[in-house]
């Protein structure tokens, strides 16, 4: 067992308070802190050791695994994946993230090879595929966490559009009215992305006053509709004139409570809006964006990847023992509550979310983590923590 130091990623949608408060550091931070990575992704591998040496002498988890993969991962995981197959994060959103989608494994391999053959540098602004892996992901809320996840059932979307009753928007969603299927959803999404900026502005000028009216609360109004339009109004304040505001009308709007989660597979359109959570995913950084961002947008590639089947209820709750059950073989995430104790075998990462956590009797402060290698002795964990393991090890 070794202490594992997370690497902070600074993005403009991050928070200057959430990660700093969780870590017990001064608030506010100098820059927005969006994510803290715990893992062995080449983009930001975590560091091992009792403390971080500013001169750079710490061994990264990536280097440690590459030096001795069987000892670190175990024979089965090393044979199947050749690397730590998951990436664990703390995620702190103060404003909406991009409307995005992730590729399948095959799409990632093809896209990564294609951009390599084209000579696109890995750090190029317009690079889509940073690695050859897919990115199924699970996010568990630590605070109330608002997100958009998957397309809303079409019947409800048509109900929302009818309630809004905005002429230019009705025209822009005619494809969905004429064909209330996933094909109609795809045509509507393509239509939104194909609008000129002046056309988007014209629709928003008509839409937003009505959206604010409904979002403020109307007697007899559906709660989900109020919640959706509150999200739309807030996004419009953060990204004025962005086509992503229109796309947000098509998506499920969720307000996760602490302990609740969402699982998102390849092709599912989504965007996190605000809150603090623990996120685990296959070890990848592949993101295709369509709006609500200053980063590269590639609508054509996003449309190649997106799945337009509605997602009825993407909310996930822990099963017995605190496990969040997903179909992803790369990871398993387990929540340990205060007062509980658990023996943990490697390979695993133990992440504390409370100052009361102890690992083998030693204190682990909030937002600190330890790495347990496959060849290490099992460790005993007590207190509020998350344990990240490989989902399928055979």
XYZ file of C-alpha atoms in Angstrom:
394
model
C 0.000 0.000 0.000
C 1.229 3.488 -0.874
C -0.264 6.947 -0.646
C -1.570 8.142 -4.008
C -1.573 11.857 -4.788
C -4.338 13.095 -7.078
C -3.526 15.491 -9.903
C -5.725 18.591 -10.163
C -6.989 19.596 -13.603
C -7.919 23.248 -14.081
C -10.800 23.852 -16.487
C -12.926 26.980 -16.748
C -16.080 25.153 -15.590
C -14.446 24.077 -12.323
C -14.997 25.381 -8.800
C -12.705 27.592 -6.730
C -14.191 26.221 -3.514
C -15.411 22.600 -3.718
C -12.158 20.647 -4.062
C -10.276 23.105 -1.860
C -12.847 22.705 0.935
C -12.916 18.926 0.581
C -9.101 18.846 0.756
C -8.876 21.283 3.672
C -6.971 23.868 1.624
C -7.485 27.664 1.624
C -10.604 28.891 -0.158
C -10.893 30.148 -2.840
C -8.260 28.465 -4.971
C -6.318 30.637 -7.414
C -7.775 28.897 -10.473
C -10.984 26.930 -10.996
C -10.313 23.331 -9.955
C -12.445 20.997 -12.041
C -11.104 17.504 -11.473
C -8.647 15.565 -9.341
C -7.379 12.452 -11.113
C -6.453 9.250 -9.273
C -5.045 6.688 -11.649
C -2.517 5.891 -14.331
C -3.782 7.763 -17.386
C -0.764 9.086 -19.341
C -2.331 12.562 -19.423
C -2.054 13.065 -15.644
C -0.804 9.978 -13.786
C -1.062 10.142 -9.999
C 2.108 10.165 -7.900
C 3.122 7.637 -5.253
C 4.837 8.433 -1.962
C 4.260 9.906 1.485
C 4.483 13.431 0.050
C 4.997 15.128 -3.310
C 8.569 16.249 -3.968
C 8.539 19.543 -5.939
C 11.765 18.471 -7.664
C 9.870 15.634 -9.352
C 11.382 12.545 -7.745
C 8.067 10.781 -7.085
C 7.298 7.664 -9.077
C 3.993 7.862 -10.922
C 1.458 5.066 -10.668
C 1.783 4.675 -14.437
C 5.539 4.078 -14.179
C 5.100 1.682 -11.260
C 2.566 -0.399 -13.185
C 4.662 -0.437 -16.362
C 7.729 -1.519 -14.365
C 5.956 -4.484 -12.770
C 2.470 -5.032 -14.241
C 1.807 -8.435 -12.674
C 2.774 -7.295 -9.186
C 0.702 -4.124 -9.522
C -2.347 -5.460 -11.349
C -2.284 -9.220 -10.881
C -1.776 -11.726 -13.680
C -5.376 -11.700 -14.960
C -5.759 -7.909 -15.148
C -2.287 -7.476 -16.646
C -3.070 -10.121 -19.263
C -6.516 -8.757 -20.156
C -5.892 -5.011 -20.089
C -2.128 -4.417 -19.901
C -2.797 -1.298 -17.819
C -4.958 -0.068 -14.968
C -8.298 -0.161 -16.801
C -10.078 2.558 -14.816
C -9.585 6.207 -13.910
C -11.026 7.602 -10.662
C -11.778 11.306 -10.236
C -13.212 13.892 -7.935
C -15.247 16.236 -10.133
C -16.326 19.744 -9.091
C -18.520 21.684 -11.519
C -19.411 25.311 -10.897
C -20.949 25.739 -14.347
C -22.099 23.464 -17.130
C -19.641 21.171 -18.870
C -19.807 20.679 -22.610
C -22.614 18.746 -24.249
C -20.659 15.627 -25.081
C -20.563 12.009 -26.056
C -17.953 9.245 -25.786
C -17.004 6.601 -28.376
C -17.283 2.830 -28.278
C -14.049 0.853 -27.983
C -13.992 0.200 -31.739
C -14.729 3.845 -32.574
C -11.956 4.981 -30.230
C -9.423 2.591 -31.754
C -10.325 3.680 -35.280
C -10.372 7.394 -34.416
C -7.078 7.260 -32.527
C -5.364 5.396 -35.378
C -6.818 7.780 -37.962
C -5.638 10.934 -36.187
C -2.216 9.382 -35.595
C -1.948 8.559 -39.308
C -2.940 12.145 -40.122
C -0.130 13.388 -37.882
C -2.421 15.267 -35.478
C -0.406 15.989 -32.289
C -1.903 14.515 -29.119
C -2.075 17.992 -27.584
C -3.561 19.682 -30.674
C -6.648 21.810 -29.998
C -8.668 19.957 -32.647
C -7.596 16.461 -31.584
C -10.667 14.313 -30.788
C -9.117 11.006 -29.757
C -6.474 11.243 -27.031
C -6.232 7.447 -26.646
C -7.645 4.226 -28.092
C -10.147 3.443 -25.356
C -13.860 3.854 -24.756
C -15.140 5.826 -21.760
C -18.178 4.365 -19.995
C -18.528 6.394 -16.813
C -20.277 6.430 -13.454
C -20.720 9.558 -11.336
C -21.804 9.417 -7.678
C -22.998 12.658 -6.081
C -21.264 13.917 -2.927
C -23.460 17.034 -2.863
C -26.625 17.727 -4.801
C -25.433 17.258 -8.357
C -27.341 18.464 -11.402
C -26.791 16.894 -14.784
C -28.296 16.273 -18.189
C -28.109 12.614 -19.155
C -29.515 10.960 -22.256
C -32.547 11.875 -24.320
C -35.812 12.300 -22.446
C -38.702 10.023 -23.479
C -40.145 11.625 -26.600
C -43.702 11.925 -25.275
C -42.440 14.152 -22.455
C -40.304 16.241 -24.786
C -43.324 16.932 -26.988
C -45.283 17.870 -23.847
C -42.526 20.332 -22.912
C -42.464 21.856 -26.394
C -46.263 22.218 -26.406
C -46.214 23.899 -22.984
C -43.551 26.343 -24.137
C -45.595 27.131 -27.235
C -42.808 29.128 -28.872
C -43.356 29.516 -32.622
C -39.742 29.479 -33.867
C -38.968 26.501 -31.617
C -42.032 24.638 -32.891
C -40.740 25.092 -36.428
C -37.244 23.914 -35.451
C -38.638 20.721 -33.878
C -41.064 19.835 -36.668
C -39.066 16.701 -37.508
C -39.749 15.284 -34.042
C -43.456 16.081 -34.214
C -43.761 14.412 -37.608
C -41.700 11.396 -36.538
C -41.761 10.878 -32.739
C -39.066 8.184 -32.820
C -35.308 8.044 -32.346
C -34.986 8.929 -36.040
C -37.009 12.089 -35.430
C -34.794 12.902 -32.444
C -31.688 12.517 -34.590
C -33.147 14.747 -37.299
C -34.045 17.391 -34.699
C -30.572 17.260 -33.140
C -28.945 17.571 -36.569
C -31.288 20.456 -37.321
C -30.272 22.285 -34.137
C -26.578 21.841 -34.898
C -27.141 23.035 -38.468
C -28.710 26.362 -37.447
C -26.861 29.590 -38.147
C -25.911 31.564 -35.061
C -28.457 34.253 -35.962
C -31.171 31.591 -36.179
C -30.217 30.227 -32.757
C -30.377 33.744 -31.306
C -33.797 34.330 -32.835
C -35.195 31.129 -31.313
C -33.638 31.902 -27.926
C -35.060 35.426 -27.923
C -38.528 33.892 -28.140
C -37.825 30.886 -25.916
C -36.105 32.291 -22.845
C -38.820 34.678 -21.554
C -41.329 31.812 -21.651
C -38.808 29.394 -20.100
C -38.158 31.831 -17.217
C -41.891 32.169 -16.617
C -42.418 28.409 -16.295
C -39.165 27.883 -14.354
C -40.273 30.371 -11.692
C -43.138 28.077 -10.735
C -46.653 27.785 -12.125
C -49.543 26.231 -10.166
C -50.167 22.717 -11.416
C -46.961 22.649 -13.441
C -44.983 19.410 -13.554
C -41.945 19.451 -11.278
C -39.740 17.849 -13.931
C -40.669 20.603 -16.366
C -39.806 23.362 -13.896
C -36.508 21.651 -13.106
C -35.690 21.267 -16.795
C -36.355 24.900 -17.612
C -34.485 26.120 -14.538
C -31.499 24.272 -15.968
C -32.059 25.708 -19.439
C -32.262 29.266 -18.077
C -29.076 28.818 -16.053
C -27.211 27.391 -19.041
C -28.366 30.354 -21.128
C -26.879 32.725 -18.548
C -23.556 30.873 -18.648
C -23.352 30.356 -22.425
C -25.508 33.041 -24.080
C -26.422 32.314 -27.675
C -25.072 28.744 -27.604
C -26.883 26.040 -29.568
C -26.405 23.759 -26.558
C -29.281 25.621 -24.882
C -31.640 24.182 -27.494
C -30.119 20.705 -27.217
C -30.743 20.867 -23.460
C -34.491 20.852 -24.167
C -34.194 17.278 -25.445
C -32.290 15.770 -22.512
C -33.178 14.343 -19.107
C -32.459 16.876 -16.344
C -31.483 15.257 -13.050
C -30.854 16.531 -9.539
C -28.908 13.730 -7.862
C -28.875 13.610 -4.085
C -25.739 12.474 -2.213
C -25.187 8.776 -2.862
C -27.255 8.706 -6.060
C -25.457 8.120 -9.331
C -25.721 8.110 -13.108
C -24.107 5.645 -15.485
C -23.413 6.739 -19.051
C -22.348 4.382 -21.810
C -20.903 5.105 -25.242
C -23.056 7.289 -27.466
C -25.228 8.793 -24.716
C -25.362 12.580 -24.947
C -24.842 14.310 -21.605
C -23.504 17.304 -19.703
C -22.851 17.825 -16.009
C -24.238 21.130 -14.728
C -23.016 21.711 -11.165
C -22.056 19.902 -7.990
C -19.352 17.721 -6.461
C -19.043 14.020 -7.174
C -16.851 10.951 -7.432
C -16.479 9.721 -10.999
C -15.026 6.486 -12.316
C -14.592 5.503 -15.942
C -12.635 3.316 -18.276
C -9.112 4.721 -18.533
C -9.741 7.245 -21.298
C -9.990 10.954 -22.032
C -11.924 10.759 -25.304
C -14.659 13.403 -25.542
C -16.604 14.641 -28.590
C -18.271 18.001 -27.940
C -21.244 19.759 -29.492
C -21.700 22.935 -27.446
C -21.392 24.734 -24.093
C -17.608 24.897 -24.318
C -14.568 26.898 -25.362
C -12.875 23.636 -26.386
C -12.942 22.026 -29.805
C -16.390 21.216 -31.215
C -16.771 18.527 -33.880
C -20.471 18.132 -34.610
C -19.961 15.757 -37.534
C -17.973 13.280 -35.430
C -20.371 13.668 -32.494
C -23.282 12.778 -34.778
C -21.385 9.689 -35.933
C -21.184 8.507 -32.326
C -24.417 9.631 -30.672
C -27.206 7.195 -29.826
C -30.641 8.795 -30.088
C -32.641 6.152 -28.233
C -34.408 7.803 -25.253
C -33.076 6.974 -21.792
C -35.985 6.575 -19.392
C -34.355 6.897 -15.956
C -30.554 7.030 -15.820
C -30.447 7.358 -12.008
C -28.566 4.569 -10.226
C -28.553 3.710 -6.519
C -26.102 1.474 -4.669
C -26.890 -2.199 -4.280
C -26.141 -4.306 -1.220
C -22.732 -3.562 0.218
C -22.583 -0.137 -1.406
C -21.676 -1.398 -4.899
C -22.827 0.583 -7.934
C -23.667 -2.091 -10.500
C -22.887 -1.237 -14.133
C -22.162 -3.294 -17.274
C -18.638 -1.840 -17.552
C -16.032 -4.591 -17.011
C -13.226 -2.097 -16.392
C -14.395 -0.870 -13.008
C -16.367 -1.503 -9.859
C -17.075 1.315 -7.406
C -18.107 0.674 -3.819
C -19.186 3.265 -1.253
C -18.259 2.707 2.371
C -20.298 4.623 4.938
C -19.226 6.065 8.284
C -18.889 3.349 10.907
C -18.371 0.577 8.356
C -15.196 -1.467 7.951
C -14.025 -3.405 4.903
C -11.032 -5.551 3.930
C -9.744 -4.446 0.511
C -7.627 -6.539 -1.853
C -5.672 -5.004 -4.702
C -5.528 -3.796 -7.328
C -7.617 -0.992 -5.850
C -7.687 2.711 -5.058
C -9.189 3.825 -1.749
C -10.406 7.441 -1.813
C -11.377 9.209 1.396
C -14.227 11.735 1.404
C -14.087 12.372 5.154
C -11.335 13.164 7.659
C -12.395 10.206 9.827
C -11.207 7.507 7.398
C -8.565 5.032 8.539
C -6.616 2.535 6.446
C -4.911 -0.169 8.502
C -5.341 2.141 11.488
C -3.630 5.148 9.864
C -5.665 8.284 9.168
C -6.470 9.238 5.595
C -7.626 12.835 5.218
C -10.500 13.889 3.002
C -9.600 13.836 -0.727
C -6.549 11.667 -0.029
C -6.119 8.212 -1.523
C -4.021 5.082 -1.306
C -3.036 2.557 -3.947
C -3.249 -1.120 -3.071
C -1.326 -3.292 -5.517
C -2.301 -6.849 -6.348
C 0.777 -8.189 -4.551
C 0.139 -6.094 -1.424
C -1.452 -7.484 1.706
C -5.187 -6.661 2.002
C -5.876 -3.424 3.885
C -8.662 -2.658 6.355
C -10.619 0.497 5.527
C -12.945 2.216 7.985
C -15.060 5.345 7.446
C -16.574 7.282 4.523
C -14.596 6.235 1.496
C -14.917 4.945 -2.043
C -13.129 1.820 -3.203
C -12.352 1.560 -6.907
C -11.503 -1.860 -8.291
C -11.366 -3.626 -11.627
C -14.833 -4.907 -12.478
C -13.884 -8.094 -14.300
C -10.512 -9.603 -13.460
C -10.667 -12.782 -15.503
